[in-house]
Coordinates of C-alpha atoms in Angstrom, one line a residue:
M1 CA -15.0 -66.9 -168.8
P2 CA -18.0 -68.7 -167.3
P3 CA -17.3 -70.5 -164.0
K4 CA -16.1 -74.1 -164.4
K5 CA -18.6 -76.8 -163.6
N6 CA -17.7 -79.6 -161.3
K7 CA -17.9 -83.2 -162.6
K8 CA -21.2 -83.9 -161.1
E9 CA -22.8 -80.8 -162.7
G10 CA -21.2 -81.6 -166.0
E11 CA -22.5 -85.2 -166.0
G12 CA -26.0 -84.0 -165.2
E13 CA -25.9 -81.5 -168.1
D14 CA -24.6 -84.2 -170.5
K15 CA -27.6 -86.4 -169.5
F16 CA -30.0 -83.5 -170.4
M17 CA -28.2 -83.0 -173.7
R18 CA -28.6 -86.7 -174.5
A19 CA -32.3 -86.5 -173.7
A20 CA -32.8 -83.5 -176.0
R21 CA -30.7 -84.8 -178.9
F22 CA -33.8 -86.0 -180.8
G23 CA -35.7 -82.7 -180.5
R24 CA -36.3 -79.7 -182.7
V25 CA -33.6 -77.0 -182.7
K26 CA -35.7 -74.0 -181.8
N27 CA -36.0 -71.4 -179.0
D28 CA -39.8 -71.7 -178.5
L29 CA -39.9 -75.3 -177.2
S30 CA -42.7 -76.5 -174.9
M31 CA -43.3 -79.0 -172.1
G32 CA -46.6 -80.9 -171.8
F33 CA -48.3 -82.4 -168.7
V34 CA -49.1 -86.0 -169.4
G35 CA -50.9 -88.4 -167.0
L36 CA -54.2 -90.1 -166.2
P37 CA -57.4 -88.0 -165.6
N38 CA -57.6 -86.3 -162.2
V39 CA -54.0 -86.5 -161.2
G40 CA -53.6 -82.7 -160.9
K41 CA -52.5 -81.6 -164.4
S42 CA -54.8 -78.7 -164.8
T43 CA -54.3 -77.5 -161.2
L44 CA -50.5 -77.6 -161.6
T45 CA -50.7 -75.8 -164.9
N46 CA -52.7 -73.1 -163.2
I47 CA -50.1 -72.9 -160.4
L48 CA -47.1 -72.7 -162.8
A49 CA -48.8 -69.9 -164.7
G50 CA -49.8 -68.1 -161.5
A51 CA -53.4 -67.8 -162.7
N52 CA -56.4 -70.0 -163.3
H53 CA -56.0 -70.6 -167.0
A54 CA -57.4 -74.1 -167.2
E55 CA -60.8 -75.4 -165.9
A56 CA -59.6 -77.5 -163.0
A57 CA -62.7 -79.6 -162.6
N58 CA -63.2 -83.0 -161.1
Y59 CA -64.2 -84.7 -164.4
P60 CA -62.0 -87.1 -166.4
F61 CA -62.1 -85.1 -169.7
C62 CA -62.5 -81.6 -168.5
T63 CA -59.4 -80.6 -170.5
I64 CA -60.1 -81.6 -174.1
D65 CA -58.1 -79.1 -176.0
P66 CA -54.6 -78.6 -174.8
N67 CA -54.4 -75.6 -172.6
K68 CA -51.2 -73.5 -173.2
V69 CA -49.7 -71.1 -170.7
K70 CA -46.4 -69.2 -170.3
A71 CA -44.6 -69.7 -167.0
I72 CA -42.1 -67.1 -166.0
V73 CA -38.6 -68.6 -165.5
P74 CA -37.3 -67.9 -162.0
D75 CA -34.0 -66.2 -162.5
Q76 CA -32.1 -64.3 -159.8
K77 CA -29.6 -62.8 -162.3
F78 CA -32.4 -61.3 -164.4
K79 CA -34.0 -60.0 -161.3
Y80 CA -30.8 -58.3 -160.2
L81 CA -30.4 -56.6 -163.6
A82 CA -34.0 -55.4 -163.5
N83 CA -33.5 -54.0 -160.0
T84 CA -30.3 -52.3 -161.1
Y85 CA -31.5 -50.7 -164.3
K86 CA -35.1 -50.1 -163.2
P87 CA -36.3 -49.7 -166.8
P88 CA -39.9 -49.1 -167.9
S89 CA -39.9 -52.5 -169.8
V90 CA -38.9 -55.8 -168.1
V91 CA -39.3 -58.9 -170.2
P92 CA -38.4 -62.2 -168.4
A93 CA -37.8 -65.6 -170.0
V94 CA -40.8 -67.9 -170.1
L95 CA -41.4 -71.6 -170.5
T96 CA -44.4 -72.7 -172.6
I97 CA -46.4 -75.4 -170.8
V98 CA -49.3 -77.4 -172.3
D99 CA -51.9 -79.1 -170.2
I100 CA -52.9 -82.2 -172.1
A101 CA -56.1 -84.0 -171.3
G102 CA -55.8 -87.3 -169.4
L103 CA -54.9 -90.6 -171.1
I104 CA -56.6 -93.8 -170.1
R105 CA -55.8 -97.5 -170.8
G106 CA -56.5 -98.2 -174.5
A107 CA -55.7 -94.6 -175.7
S108 CA -53.3 -95.9 -178.3
E109 CA -56.3 -97.7 -179.8
G110 CA -58.7 -94.7 -179.6
A111 CA -60.2 -95.3 -176.1
G112 CA -61.4 -92.2 -174.3
L113 CA -60.2 -89.3 -176.4
G114 CA -56.9 -91.2 -177.0
N115 CA -55.8 -90.5 -180.5
A116 CA -56.4 -86.7 -180.2
F117 CA -54.5 -86.7 -176.9
L118 CA -51.6 -88.6 -178.3
S119 CA -51.3 -86.1 -181.2
H120 CA -51.2 -83.3 -178.6
I121 CA -48.4 -85.1 -176.8
A122 CA -46.5 -85.5 -180.1
A123 CA -46.8 -81.7 -180.6
V124 CA -44.8 -80.8 -177.4
D125 CA -41.1 -81.1 -177.0
G126 CA -40.8 -82.5 -173.5
I127 CA -43.0 -84.3 -171.0
F128 CA -43.9 -83.7 -167.4
H129 CA -45.2 -87.1 -166.5
L130 CA -47.5 -86.4 -163.6
V131 CA -48.3 -89.3 -161.2
R132 CA -50.9 -89.3 -158.5
A133 CA -49.7 -90.4 -155.0
F134 CA -52.5 -89.0 -152.8
E135 CA -55.8 -90.3 -151.5
S136 CA -59.0 -88.3 -151.8
D137 CA -62.7 -89.2 -151.5
E138 CA -63.5 -86.0 -153.3
I139 CA -61.3 -86.5 -156.4
V140 CA -62.3 -89.7 -158.2
H141 CA -59.6 -91.9 -159.7
V142 CA -60.3 -93.2 -163.2
D143 CA -59.4 -96.7 -162.1
D144 CA -61.3 -96.4 -158.7
S145 CA -58.1 -96.7 -156.6
V146 CA -54.7 -95.0 -156.2
D147 CA -51.8 -97.1 -157.4
A148 CA -48.9 -95.0 -158.7
I149 CA -47.0 -97.9 -160.3
R150 CA -50.1 -99.1 -162.2
D151 CA -50.6 -95.6 -163.4
L152 CA -47.0 -95.3 -164.5
E153 CA -47.3 -98.6 -166.4
T154 CA -50.6 -97.4 -168.0
I155 CA -49.2 -94.2 -169.4
Q156 CA -45.8 -95.6 -170.4
S157 CA -47.5 -98.5 -172.1
E158 CA -49.8 -96.3 -174.1
L159 CA -46.9 -94.1 -175.2
C160 CA -44.8 -97.1 -176.2
L161 CA -47.8 -98.8 -178.0
K162 CA -48.2 -95.6 -180.1
D163 CA -44.5 -95.6 -180.8
K164 CA -44.7 -99.3 -181.8
E165 CA -47.4 -98.4 -184.3
T166 CA -45.3 -95.5 -185.6
L167 CA -42.2 -97.7 -186.0
E168 CA -44.3 -100.2 -188.1
K169 CA -45.3 -97.3 -190.4
V170 CA -41.7 -96.0 -190.5
L171 CA -40.4 -99.4 -191.6
E172 CA -43.0 -99.7 -194.4
K173 CA -42.3 -96.2 -195.6
E174 CA -38.5 -96.9 -195.8
K175 CA -39.1 -100.1 -197.6
D176 CA -41.4 -98.3 -200.1
R177 CA -38.7 -95.7 -200.6
I178 CA -36.0 -98.2 -201.4
R179 CA -38.3 -100.3 -203.7
K180 CA -39.1 -97.1 -205.7
E181 CA -35.4 -96.0 -205.8
K182 CA -34.1 -99.4 -206.8
G183 CA -37.0 -100.8 -208.7
I184 CA -37.5 -103.7 -206.4
A185 CA -40.8 -105.8 -206.6
R186 CA -43.1 -105.7 -203.6
S187 CA -42.7 -109.5 -203.2
A188 CA -38.9 -109.3 -202.9
D189 CA -36.8 -108.7 -199.8
V190 CA -35.8 -105.1 -199.3
P191 CA -32.1 -104.4 -198.3
L192 CA -32.4 -101.8 -195.5
G193 CA -29.4 -99.5 -194.8
E194 CA -27.1 -100.6 -192.0
V195 CA -27.7 -97.4 -189.9
F196 CA -31.4 -97.4 -190.4
Q197 CA -31.6 -101.1 -189.5
S198 CA -29.6 -100.8 -186.3
A199 CA -31.5 -97.6 -185.2
Y200 CA -34.8 -99.3 -185.9
D201 CA -33.8 -102.6 -184.1
K202 CA -32.6 -100.7 -181.0
C203 CA -35.9 -98.6 -180.8
V204 CA -38.0 -101.8 -181.2
K205 CA -36.1 -103.5 -178.3
L206 CA -36.6 -100.4 -176.1
I207 CA -40.3 -100.0 -176.9
E208 CA -41.1 -103.7 -176.4
S209 CA -39.5 -103.5 -172.9
N210 CA -41.8 -100.4 -172.2
T211 CA -38.7 -98.2 -171.9
P212 CA -38.5 -94.6 -173.4
V213 CA -36.2 -94.4 -176.4
Q214 CA -34.6 -91.2 -175.1
T215 CA -33.1 -93.0 -172.1
C216 CA -30.8 -95.1 -174.2
E217 CA -27.1 -94.0 -174.3
D218 CA -26.0 -96.5 -176.9
F219 CA -27.0 -94.6 -180.1
T220 CA -24.4 -93.5 -182.6
M221 CA -24.8 -90.0 -184.1
G222 CA -25.9 -91.6 -187.4
E223 CA -28.6 -93.6 -185.5
V224 CA -29.7 -90.4 -183.7
D225 CA -30.1 -88.7 -187.1
E226 CA -32.3 -91.6 -188.3
I227 CA -34.4 -91.7 -185.1
R228 CA -35.0 -88.0 -185.2
N229 CA -37.0 -88.6 -188.4
F230 CA -39.1 -91.4 -186.9
G231 CA -41.4 -89.1 -184.9
L232 CA -41.5 -91.2 -181.7
I233 CA -43.2 -89.8 -178.6
T234 CA -40.7 -91.5 -176.2
T235 CA -37.7 -89.7 -177.7
K236 CA -38.9 -86.6 -175.8
P237 CA -37.2 -85.6 -172.5
Q238 CA -39.3 -86.7 -169.6
I239 CA -39.5 -85.6 -166.0
Y240 CA -41.6 -87.6 -163.5
V241 CA -43.6 -85.3 -161.1
V242 CA -45.2 -87.0 -158.1
N243 CA -48.3 -85.2 -156.7
M244 CA -48.6 -86.0 -153.0
S245 CA -50.8 -84.8 -150.2
K246 CA -49.7 -81.8 -148.3
K247 CA -48.9 -83.9 -145.2
S248 CA -46.7 -86.3 -147.3
F249 CA -45.0 -83.3 -148.9
L250 CA -44.2 -81.7 -145.6
R251 CA -42.7 -84.8 -144.1
K252 CA -40.9 -85.6 -147.4
G253 CA -42.2 -89.1 -147.4
N254 CA -44.8 -91.2 -149.1
K255 CA -45.3 -95.0 -149.4
W256 CA -45.2 -94.6 -153.2
L257 CA -41.9 -92.7 -153.6
P258 CA -39.5 -95.6 -153.1
K259 CA -41.6 -97.7 -155.5
I260 CA -41.7 -95.0 -158.1
Q261 CA -38.0 -94.5 -157.8
E262 CA -37.5 -98.3 -158.4
W263 CA -39.9 -98.3 -161.3
V264 CA -38.2 -95.3 -163.0
N265 CA -34.7 -96.8 -162.5
S266 CA -35.9 -100.1 -164.2
H267 CA -37.4 -98.1 -167.1
G268 CA -34.3 -96.2 -168.2
G269 CA -34.0 -93.8 -165.3
G270 CA -35.0 -90.1 -165.1
Q271 CA -35.5 -87.1 -162.8
I272 CA -38.2 -87.4 -160.2
I273 CA -39.7 -84.3 -158.5
P274 CA -42.0 -84.9 -155.5
M275 CA -44.5 -82.0 -154.9
S276 CA -48.0 -81.3 -153.6
C277 CA -50.6 -79.4 -155.6
E278 CA -52.6 -79.0 -152.4
F279 CA -49.7 -77.2 -150.7
E280 CA -48.8 -75.1 -153.8
Q281 CA -52.4 -74.1 -154.4
E282 CA -52.8 -72.9 -150.8
L283 CA -49.6 -70.9 -151.0
L284 CA -50.6 -69.4 -154.4
D285 CA -54.0 -68.4 -153.0
L286 CA -52.1 -66.0 -150.7
Q287 CA -49.9 -64.5 -153.4
D288 CA -51.4 -61.0 -152.8
D289 CA -50.8 -61.3 -149.1
K290 CA -47.1 -61.6 -148.4
E291 CA -47.6 -61.6 -144.6
G292 CA -50.3 -64.3 -145.1
Q293 CA -47.8 -66.4 -147.1
K294 CA -45.2 -66.0 -144.5
A295 CA -47.6 -67.0 -141.8
Y296 CA -48.7 -70.1 -143.9
I297 CA -45.1 -71.2 -144.3
E298 CA -44.5 -70.8 -140.5
E299 CA -47.6 -72.8 -139.8
C300 CA -46.3 -75.6 -142.1
E301 CA -42.9 -75.5 -140.4
E302 CA -44.6 -75.9 -137.1
E303 CA -46.4 -79.0 -138.5
V304 CA -43.0 -80.4 -139.5
K305 CA -41.5 -79.8 -136.1
K306 CA -44.5 -81.6 -134.5
M307 CA -43.7 -84.6 -136.7
G308 CA -40.2 -84.6 -135.0
L309 CA -38.5 -83.7 -138.3
S310 CA -35.7 -81.1 -138.7
G311 CA -32.8 -80.1 -140.8
P312 CA -32.3 -78.5 -144.3
G313 CA -33.9 -81.5 -146.0
F314 CA -37.3 -80.6 -144.4
A315 CA -37.3 -76.9 -145.3
V316 CA -40.8 -75.8 -146.4
K317 CA -40.7 -74.1 -149.8
S318 CA -42.4 -74.1 -153.1
V319 CA -41.3 -76.6 -155.7
V320 CA -42.7 -74.5 -158.6
P321 CA -39.3 -72.7 -159.4
R322 CA -37.6 -76.1 -159.5
L323 CA -40.2 -77.5 -161.8
I324 CA -39.9 -74.7 -164.3
R325 CA -36.1 -74.7 -164.3
S326 CA -36.0 -78.5 -164.7
G327 CA -38.4 -78.4 -167.6
R328 CA -36.3 -75.7 -169.3
Q329 CA -33.1 -77.6 -168.6
S330 CA -34.5 -80.8 -170.0
L331 CA -35.1 -78.9 -173.3
C332 CA -31.5 -77.6 -173.2
L333 CA -32.6 -73.9 -173.1
Q334 CA -30.7 -71.1 -171.6
S335 CA -30.8 -67.2 -171.4
F336 CA -28.7 -64.3 -172.3
Y337 CA -29.6 -60.7 -171.3
T338 CA -29.7 -57.3 -172.8
A339 CA -29.9 -54.4 -170.3
G340 CA -30.3 -50.7 -170.7
P341 CA -32.3 -47.7 -169.4
K342 CA -35.3 -48.6 -171.6
E343 CA -35.5 -52.3 -171.2
V344 CA -34.0 -55.4 -169.5
R345 CA -34.8 -58.6 -171.4
A346 CA -33.9 -62.3 -171.1
W347 CA -33.6 -63.9 -174.5
T348 CA -34.1 -67.7 -174.8
I349 CA -31.6 -69.8 -176.9
M350 CA -30.6 -73.4 -177.0
K351 CA -27.4 -74.5 -175.3
G352 CA -24.6 -74.5 -177.8
T353 CA -25.9 -71.5 -179.8
A354 CA -23.3 -69.4 -181.6
A355 CA -23.2 -65.6 -181.3
P356 CA -24.7 -64.9 -184.8
Q357 CA -27.7 -67.2 -184.2
A358 CA -28.2 -65.6 -180.7
A359 CA -28.2 -62.2 -182.3
G360 CA -30.8 -63.5 -184.8
V361 CA -33.2 -64.2 -181.9
I362 CA -33.2 -60.4 -181.2
H363 CA -33.7 -59.6 -184.9
T364 CA -33.1 -61.6 -188.0
D365 CA -31.1 -58.7 -189.6
F366 CA -28.6 -58.9 -186.7
E367 CA -27.8 -62.5 -187.7
R368 CA -27.4 -61.7 -191.4
G369 CA -25.2 -58.7 -190.8
F370 CA -23.3 -60.1 -187.8
I371 CA -19.7 -59.0 -187.4
K372 CA -19.0 -59.3 -183.7
A373 CA -20.8 -59.4 -180.3
E374 CA -19.9 -57.3 -177.3
V375 CA -20.4 -59.4 -174.2
A376 CA -19.8 -59.5 -170.4
N377 CA -20.3 -62.1 -167.8
F378 CA -23.1 -61.4 -165.3
D379 CA -20.8 -62.3 -162.3
D380 CA -18.2 -59.7 -163.5
F381 CA -20.9 -57.1 -163.9
K382 CA -22.3 -57.8 -160.4
A383 CA -18.8 -57.6 -158.8
L384 CA -17.7 -54.5 -160.6
H385 CA -20.5 -52.1 -161.4
K386 CA -20.6 -50.6 -157.9
G387 CA -24.4 -49.9 -158.0
E388 CA -24.2 -48.1 -161.4
A389 CA -26.7 -49.0 -164.1
S390 CA -23.8 -49.0 -166.6
M391 CA -21.1 -51.2 -168.1
A392 CA -18.5 -48.5 -167.6
K393 CA -16.7 -50.2 -164.6
V394 CA -16.8 -53.5 -166.4
K395 CA -15.1 -52.0 -169.4
E396 CA -12.5 -50.3 -167.2
A397 CA -11.6 -53.6 -165.6
G398 CA -11.2 -55.2 -169.1
K399 CA -14.1 -57.6 -168.6
Y400 CA -16.2 -56.3 -171.5
R401 CA -15.1 -58.1 -174.6
Q402 CA -15.7 -58.7 -178.2
E403 CA -16.5 -62.1 -179.6
G404 CA -16.6 -63.4 -183.2
K405 CA -18.9 -65.7 -185.2
T406 CA -17.6 -68.9 -183.6
Y407 CA -18.3 -67.8 -180.0
I408 CA -20.7 -70.1 -178.2
M409 CA -23.1 -68.2 -175.9
Q410 CA -23.0 -69.0 -172.2
E411 CA -25.8 -68.8 -169.6
G412 CA -25.9 -65.3 -168.3

């Protein structure tokens, strides 16, 4: 059995499940970076991919076509299995990340490259909302000054305005459907279904208050089913990423952070991840020099000490693993592993996937012909295998079991 979660963990997971309830049920979901021009989207996409895949140039529309990369999911369990079996083929789980060009005020009405960008946002399954909270004379701001709250309002307003336009079209489409089905004249009132009406009204109220639809916890399952067909951008899970200067990141403080927290709380809440592209890029530039990376971290730690700061809260480390894991968690994705002398692989499935559908991820024939699954918990394997690249000790201990068609796969 998987380890029990404490209440706090369970509540957090329920929140992510609520955020993903409007999404597609697929294993190849993607997160997209959304924000104003020159906030660090392309730079951070490069960092997450570990390579310079996007043209990170100081120009408002340098990323016109969405740039798609695969970020390897940090996973200590997978790493342990790979080191134990040492197979010729090692295939980790990845998270697809899309770098979407910057939005500007008026994008919902076609300003800049607005309509194309909004369609790119509609194509991803979750949003990293990147906010600029650093000053720089070298990197121009599209509005000529740094104001994180103004930028949040701009992006959120454009997304909500687009959803408002979508809702108007949804309403007319539903009315046309009912008119045709019941033979009602165009001049007559159309009786909308109770569930559709309540779902529509709740969405309009949220959108008019500039609040993402996905933050609302008051939807019934019937309303969720209706809203899923609306095609709204703000139903997507959203994580707020705050790009600070290296100095602000090291001291874990910035004048914008409390204001951003207050703004997010007043717009339905959400996860906020402070980070620094400046710090992450300098660390990544040393990826082929492990001693150099170690020296760089030690140098940063000395800077922190000089600021009079100490304790676990001021530890100097990359936020990249947290970003990737948070994005994956927001999409309700998880992994199961297959391990043997030829290959160790992490397979991506959605939380709540049953064993036959998980088998189908490996090969569609496995789902069609599914009878049972032979599974073991990673923690049991680690505790029992005694260094052997084999399940023999796990089987001897009775921890290797068979599960049927109703078994719900667990992480690891």
